[in-house]
PDB file of C-alpha atoms in Angstrom:
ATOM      1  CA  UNK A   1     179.137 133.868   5.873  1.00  0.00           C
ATOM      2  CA  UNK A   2     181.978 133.200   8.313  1.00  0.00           C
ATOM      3  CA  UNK A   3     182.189 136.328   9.354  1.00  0.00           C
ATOM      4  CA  UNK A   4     179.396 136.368  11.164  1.00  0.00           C
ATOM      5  CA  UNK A   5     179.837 132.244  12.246  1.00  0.00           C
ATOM      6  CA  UNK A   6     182.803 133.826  14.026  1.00  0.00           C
ATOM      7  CA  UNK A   7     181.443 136.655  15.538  1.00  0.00           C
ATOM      8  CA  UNK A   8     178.481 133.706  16.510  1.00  0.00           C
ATOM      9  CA  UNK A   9     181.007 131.732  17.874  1.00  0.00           C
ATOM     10  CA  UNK A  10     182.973 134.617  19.658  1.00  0.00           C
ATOM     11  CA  UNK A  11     179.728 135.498  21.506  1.00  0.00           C
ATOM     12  CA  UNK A  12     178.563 132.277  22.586  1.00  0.00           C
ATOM     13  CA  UNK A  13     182.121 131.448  24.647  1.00  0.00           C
ATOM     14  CA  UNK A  14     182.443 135.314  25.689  1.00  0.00           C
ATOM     15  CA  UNK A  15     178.618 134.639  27.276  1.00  0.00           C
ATOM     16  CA  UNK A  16     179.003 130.924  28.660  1.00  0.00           C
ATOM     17  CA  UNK A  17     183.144 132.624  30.426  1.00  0.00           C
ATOM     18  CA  UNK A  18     180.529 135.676  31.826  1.00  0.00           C
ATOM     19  CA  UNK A  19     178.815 133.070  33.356  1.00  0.00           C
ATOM     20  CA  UNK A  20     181.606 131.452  35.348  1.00  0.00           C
ATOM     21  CA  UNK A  21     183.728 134.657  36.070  1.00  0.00           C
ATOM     22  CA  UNK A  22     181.260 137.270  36.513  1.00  0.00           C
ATOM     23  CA  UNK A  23     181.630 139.076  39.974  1.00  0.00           C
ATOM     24  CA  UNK A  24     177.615 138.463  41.182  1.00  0.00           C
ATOM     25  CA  UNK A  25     178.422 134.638  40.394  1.00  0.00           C
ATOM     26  CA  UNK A  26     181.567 134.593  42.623  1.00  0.00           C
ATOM     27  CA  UNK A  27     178.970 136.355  44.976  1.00  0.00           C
ATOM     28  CA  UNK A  28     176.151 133.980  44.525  1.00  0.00           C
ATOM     29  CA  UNK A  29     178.802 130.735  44.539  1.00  0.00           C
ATOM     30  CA  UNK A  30     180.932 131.378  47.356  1.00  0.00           C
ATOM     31  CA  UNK A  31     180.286 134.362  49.028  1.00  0.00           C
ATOM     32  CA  UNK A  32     176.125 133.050  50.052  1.00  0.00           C
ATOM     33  CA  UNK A  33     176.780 129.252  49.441  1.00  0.00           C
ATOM     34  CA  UNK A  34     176.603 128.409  53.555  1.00  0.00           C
ATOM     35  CA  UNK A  35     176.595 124.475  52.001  1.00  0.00           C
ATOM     36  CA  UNK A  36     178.859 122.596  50.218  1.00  0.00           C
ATOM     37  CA  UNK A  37     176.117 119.865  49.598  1.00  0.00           C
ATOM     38  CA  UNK A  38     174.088 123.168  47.788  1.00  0.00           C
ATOM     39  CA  UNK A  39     176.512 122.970  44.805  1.00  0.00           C
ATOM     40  CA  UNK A  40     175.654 119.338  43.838  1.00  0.00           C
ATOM     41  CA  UNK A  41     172.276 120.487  43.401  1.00  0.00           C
ATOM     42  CA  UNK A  42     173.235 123.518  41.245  1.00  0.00           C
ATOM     43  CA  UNK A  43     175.455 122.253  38.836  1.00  0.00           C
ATOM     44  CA  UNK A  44     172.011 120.552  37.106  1.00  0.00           C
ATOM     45  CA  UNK A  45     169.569 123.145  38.618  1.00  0.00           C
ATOM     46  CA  UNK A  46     171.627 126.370  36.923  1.00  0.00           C
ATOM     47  CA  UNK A  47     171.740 125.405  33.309  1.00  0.00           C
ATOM     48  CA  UNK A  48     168.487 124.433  33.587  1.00  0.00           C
ATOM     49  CA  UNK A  49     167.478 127.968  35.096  1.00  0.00           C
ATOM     50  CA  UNK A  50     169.076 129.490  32.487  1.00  0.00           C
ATOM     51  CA  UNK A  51     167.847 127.269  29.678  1.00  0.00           C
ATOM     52  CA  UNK A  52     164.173 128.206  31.235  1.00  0.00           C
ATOM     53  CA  UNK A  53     164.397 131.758  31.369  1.00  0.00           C
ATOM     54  CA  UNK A  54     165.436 131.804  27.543  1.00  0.00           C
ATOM     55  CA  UNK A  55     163.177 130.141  26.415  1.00  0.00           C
ATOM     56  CA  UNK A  56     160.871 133.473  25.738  1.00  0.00           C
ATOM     57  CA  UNK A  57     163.860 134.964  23.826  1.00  0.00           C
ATOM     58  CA  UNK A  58     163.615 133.680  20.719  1.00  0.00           C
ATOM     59  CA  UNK A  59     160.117 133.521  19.975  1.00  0.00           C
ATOM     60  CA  UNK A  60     159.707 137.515  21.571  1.00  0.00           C
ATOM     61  CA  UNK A  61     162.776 137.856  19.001  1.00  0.00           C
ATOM     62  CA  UNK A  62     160.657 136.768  16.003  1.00  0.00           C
ATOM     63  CA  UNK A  63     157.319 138.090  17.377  1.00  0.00           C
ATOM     64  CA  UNK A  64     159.156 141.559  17.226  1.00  0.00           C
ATOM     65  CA  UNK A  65     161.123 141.361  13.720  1.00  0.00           C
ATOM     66  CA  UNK A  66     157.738 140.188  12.579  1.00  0.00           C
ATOM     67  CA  UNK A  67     155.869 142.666  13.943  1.00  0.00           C
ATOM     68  CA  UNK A  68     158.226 145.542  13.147  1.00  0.00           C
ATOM     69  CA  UNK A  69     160.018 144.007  10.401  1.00  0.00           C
ATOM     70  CA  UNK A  70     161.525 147.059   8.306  1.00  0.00           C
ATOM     71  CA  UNK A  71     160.879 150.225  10.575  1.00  0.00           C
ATOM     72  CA  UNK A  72     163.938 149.263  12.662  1.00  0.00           C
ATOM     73  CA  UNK A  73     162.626 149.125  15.973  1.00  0.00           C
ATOM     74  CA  UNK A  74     165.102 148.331  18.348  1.00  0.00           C
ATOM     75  CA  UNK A  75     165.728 144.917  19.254  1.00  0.00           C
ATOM     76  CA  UNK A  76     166.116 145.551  22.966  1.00  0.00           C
ATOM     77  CA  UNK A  77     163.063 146.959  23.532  1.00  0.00           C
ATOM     78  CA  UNK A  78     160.860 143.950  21.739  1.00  0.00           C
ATOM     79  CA  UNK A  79     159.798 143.396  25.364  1.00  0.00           C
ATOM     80  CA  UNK A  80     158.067 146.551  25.739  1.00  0.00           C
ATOM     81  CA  UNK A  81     157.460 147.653  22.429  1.00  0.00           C
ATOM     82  CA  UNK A  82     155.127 144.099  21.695  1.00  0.00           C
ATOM     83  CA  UNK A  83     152.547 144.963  24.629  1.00  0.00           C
ATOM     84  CA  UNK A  84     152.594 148.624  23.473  1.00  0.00           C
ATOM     85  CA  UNK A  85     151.991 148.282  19.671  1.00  0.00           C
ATOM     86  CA  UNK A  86     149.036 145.552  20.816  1.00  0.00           C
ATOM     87  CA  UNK A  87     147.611 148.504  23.660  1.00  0.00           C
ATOM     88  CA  UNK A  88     148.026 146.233  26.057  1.00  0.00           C
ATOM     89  CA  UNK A  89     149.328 148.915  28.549  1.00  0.00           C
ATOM     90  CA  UNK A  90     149.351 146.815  31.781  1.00  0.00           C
ATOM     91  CA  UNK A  91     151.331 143.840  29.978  1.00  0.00           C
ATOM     92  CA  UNK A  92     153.849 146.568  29.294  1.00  0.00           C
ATOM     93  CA  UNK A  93     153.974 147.964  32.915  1.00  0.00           C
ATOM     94  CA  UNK A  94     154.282 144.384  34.646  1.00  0.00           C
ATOM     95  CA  UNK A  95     156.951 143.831  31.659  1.00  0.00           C
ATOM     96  CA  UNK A  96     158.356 147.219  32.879  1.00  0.00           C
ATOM     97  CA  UNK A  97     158.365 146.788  36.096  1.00  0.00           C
ATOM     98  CA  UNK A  98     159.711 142.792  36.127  1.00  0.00           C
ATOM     99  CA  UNK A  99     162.754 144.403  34.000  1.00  0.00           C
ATOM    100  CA  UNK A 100     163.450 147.182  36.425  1.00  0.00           C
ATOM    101  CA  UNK A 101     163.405 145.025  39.683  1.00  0.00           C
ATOM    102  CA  UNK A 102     165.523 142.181  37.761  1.00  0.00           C
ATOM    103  CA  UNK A 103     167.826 145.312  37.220  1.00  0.00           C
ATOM    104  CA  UNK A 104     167.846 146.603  40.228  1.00  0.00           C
ATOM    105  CA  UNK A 105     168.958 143.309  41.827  1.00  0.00           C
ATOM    106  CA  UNK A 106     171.334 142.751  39.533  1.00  0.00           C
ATOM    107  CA  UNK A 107     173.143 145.846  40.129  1.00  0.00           C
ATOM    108  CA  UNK A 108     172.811 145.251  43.642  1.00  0.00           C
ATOM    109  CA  UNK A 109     174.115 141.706  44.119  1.00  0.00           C
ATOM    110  CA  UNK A 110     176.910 142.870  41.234  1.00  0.00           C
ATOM    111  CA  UNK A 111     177.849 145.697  43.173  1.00  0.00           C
ATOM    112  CA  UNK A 112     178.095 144.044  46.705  1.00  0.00           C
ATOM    113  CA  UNK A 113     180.120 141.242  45.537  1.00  0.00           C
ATOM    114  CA  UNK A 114     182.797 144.054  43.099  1.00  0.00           C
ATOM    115  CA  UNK A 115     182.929 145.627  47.020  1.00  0.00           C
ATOM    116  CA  UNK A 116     183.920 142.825  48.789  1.00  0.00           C
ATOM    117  CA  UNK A 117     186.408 141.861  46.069  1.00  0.00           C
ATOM    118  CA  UNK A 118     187.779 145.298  46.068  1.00  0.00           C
ATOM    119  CA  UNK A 119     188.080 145.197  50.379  1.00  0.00           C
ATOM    120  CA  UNK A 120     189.825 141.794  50.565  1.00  0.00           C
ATOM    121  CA  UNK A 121     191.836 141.699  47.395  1.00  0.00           C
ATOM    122  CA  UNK A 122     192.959 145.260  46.790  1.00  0.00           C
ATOM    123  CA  UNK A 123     192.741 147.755  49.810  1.00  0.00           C
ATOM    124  CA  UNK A 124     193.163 145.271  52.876  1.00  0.00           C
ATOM    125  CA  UNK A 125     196.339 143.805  51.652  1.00  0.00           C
ATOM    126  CA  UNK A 126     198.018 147.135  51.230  1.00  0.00           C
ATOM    127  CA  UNK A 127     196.365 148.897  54.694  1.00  0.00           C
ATOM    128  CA  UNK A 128     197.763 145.299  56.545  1.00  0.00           C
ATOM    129  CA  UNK A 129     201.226 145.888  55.079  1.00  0.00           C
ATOM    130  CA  UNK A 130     200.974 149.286  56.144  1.00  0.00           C
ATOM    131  CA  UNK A 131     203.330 148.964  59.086  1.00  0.00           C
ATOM    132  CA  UNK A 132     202.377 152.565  60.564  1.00  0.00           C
ATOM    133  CA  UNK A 133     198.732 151.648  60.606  1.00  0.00           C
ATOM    134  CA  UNK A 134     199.221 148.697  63.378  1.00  0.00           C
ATOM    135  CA  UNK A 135     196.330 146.796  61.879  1.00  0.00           C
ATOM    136  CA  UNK A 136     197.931 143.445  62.742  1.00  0.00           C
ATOM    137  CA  UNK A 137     197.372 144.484  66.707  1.00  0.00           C
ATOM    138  CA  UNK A 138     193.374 145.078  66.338  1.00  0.00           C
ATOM    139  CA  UNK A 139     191.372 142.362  67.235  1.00  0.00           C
ATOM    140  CA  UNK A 140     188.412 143.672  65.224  1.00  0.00           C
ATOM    141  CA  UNK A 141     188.338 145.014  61.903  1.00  0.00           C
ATOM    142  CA  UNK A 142     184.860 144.692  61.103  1.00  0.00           C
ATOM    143  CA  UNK A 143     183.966 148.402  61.054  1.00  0.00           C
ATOM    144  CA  UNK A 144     187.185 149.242  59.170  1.00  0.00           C
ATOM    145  CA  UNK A 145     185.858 146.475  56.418  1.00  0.00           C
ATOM    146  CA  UNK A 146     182.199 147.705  56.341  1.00  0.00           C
ATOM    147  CA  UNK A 147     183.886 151.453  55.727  1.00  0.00           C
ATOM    148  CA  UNK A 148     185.724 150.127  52.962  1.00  0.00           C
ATOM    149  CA  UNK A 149     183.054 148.321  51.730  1.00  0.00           C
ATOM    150  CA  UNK A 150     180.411 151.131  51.943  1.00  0.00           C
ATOM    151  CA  UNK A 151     183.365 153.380  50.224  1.00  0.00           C
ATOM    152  CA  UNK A 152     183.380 150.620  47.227  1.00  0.00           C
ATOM    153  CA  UNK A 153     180.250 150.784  46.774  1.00  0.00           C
ATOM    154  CA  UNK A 154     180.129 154.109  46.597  1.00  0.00           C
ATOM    155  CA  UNK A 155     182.885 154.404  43.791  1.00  0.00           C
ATOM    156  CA  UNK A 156     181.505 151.559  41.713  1.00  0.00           C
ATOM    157  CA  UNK A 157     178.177 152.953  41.267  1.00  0.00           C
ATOM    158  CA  UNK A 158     180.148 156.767  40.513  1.00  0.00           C
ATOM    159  CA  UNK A 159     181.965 154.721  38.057  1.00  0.00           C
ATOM    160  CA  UNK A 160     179.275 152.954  36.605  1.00  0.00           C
ATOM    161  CA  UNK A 161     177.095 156.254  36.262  1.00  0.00           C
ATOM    162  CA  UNK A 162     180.154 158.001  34.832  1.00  0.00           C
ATOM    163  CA  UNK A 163     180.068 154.893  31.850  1.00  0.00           C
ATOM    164  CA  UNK A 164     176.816 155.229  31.291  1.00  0.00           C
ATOM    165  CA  UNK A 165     176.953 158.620  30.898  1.00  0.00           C
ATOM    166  CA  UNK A 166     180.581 158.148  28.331  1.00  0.00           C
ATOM    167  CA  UNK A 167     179.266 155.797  26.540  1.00  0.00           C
ATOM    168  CA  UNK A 168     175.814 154.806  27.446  1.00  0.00           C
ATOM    169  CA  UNK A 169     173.882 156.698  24.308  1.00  0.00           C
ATOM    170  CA  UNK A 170     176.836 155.303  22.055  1.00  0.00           C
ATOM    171  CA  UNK A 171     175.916 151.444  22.267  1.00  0.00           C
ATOM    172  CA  UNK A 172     173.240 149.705  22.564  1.00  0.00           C
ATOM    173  CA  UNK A 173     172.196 146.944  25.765  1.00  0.00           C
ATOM    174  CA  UNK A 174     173.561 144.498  23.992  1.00  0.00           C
ATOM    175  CA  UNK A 175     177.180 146.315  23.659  1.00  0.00           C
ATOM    176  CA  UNK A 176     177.127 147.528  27.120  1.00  0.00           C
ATOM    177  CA  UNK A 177     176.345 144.270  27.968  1.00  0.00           C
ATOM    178  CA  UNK A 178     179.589 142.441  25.935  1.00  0.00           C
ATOM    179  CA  UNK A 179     181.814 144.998  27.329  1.00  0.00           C
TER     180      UNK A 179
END
């Protein structure tokens, strides 16, 4: 069908531009990177990372439409739902709890690096053109940045919760995850 070839297609160069311009990646790439010498490395050691941690998809993929097949268990959850249907309850809390710190950081890092892009690009521009604020004349802004920072942070998790909340129950990981 190439309907669906295209919507294949689509996805594949929607994921591999997420993992260029994605804000944690501008975080992890220039932001952290102390070494130039570091990205040599990297170019071969990233696809490689993320050709190893795929590896389980596809066979938890087909473990789960096998195992479910027609009662239409979510996809997303194969990871959980496997361990669970087998009663292998402490499979399913490591599972749990790998998913929920990989989460966590990944909110974290995404978050930190949206803040710092939001402090230089957006707000410091227009308080330094601010004439009246006389910011050109301090010698030290680095409280006024961590504010604005802290403020950012703030306001992107509020928004994030406030998306969730919109239209969180209305798609599923995957869709939240596109958009």
């Amino acid at each position: 069908d190439s309907g669906r070839a295209g919507t294949w297609t689509a996805l594949i160069i929607l994921s591999g531009l997420a993992i260029i311009f994605l804000p944690r990646q501008f975080q992890i790439i220039v932001v952290e990177n102390v070494d130039e010498s570091h990205l040599k490395r990297a170019v071969w050691l990233f696809p490689l990372y993320l050709l190893l941690i795929n590896i389980f998809v596809l066979p938890l993929a087909l473990g789960g439409l096998l195992h479910f097949g027609a009662q239409g268990a979510n996809p997303d959850t194969f990871v959980l739902t496997l361990p669970m249907a087998e009663r292998q309850e402490a499979l399913a809390l490591f599972v749990f709890i790998g998913g929920l710190s990989a989460a966590t950081g990944m909110v974290i890092v995404e978050t930190i690096a949206l803040s710092t892009m939001v402090c230089n690009d957006l707000v410091m521009p227009v308080l330094l053109r601010w004439k009246a604020l006389r910011l050109h004349e301090e010698q030290d802004l680095s409280g006024l940045l961590l504010s604005i920072r802290r403020w950012a942070i703030a306001a992107i998790l509020l928004l994030g919760y406030i998306y969730f909340r919109a239209a969180g129950e209305a798609y599923a990981l995957v869709g939240i995850g596109l958009i």
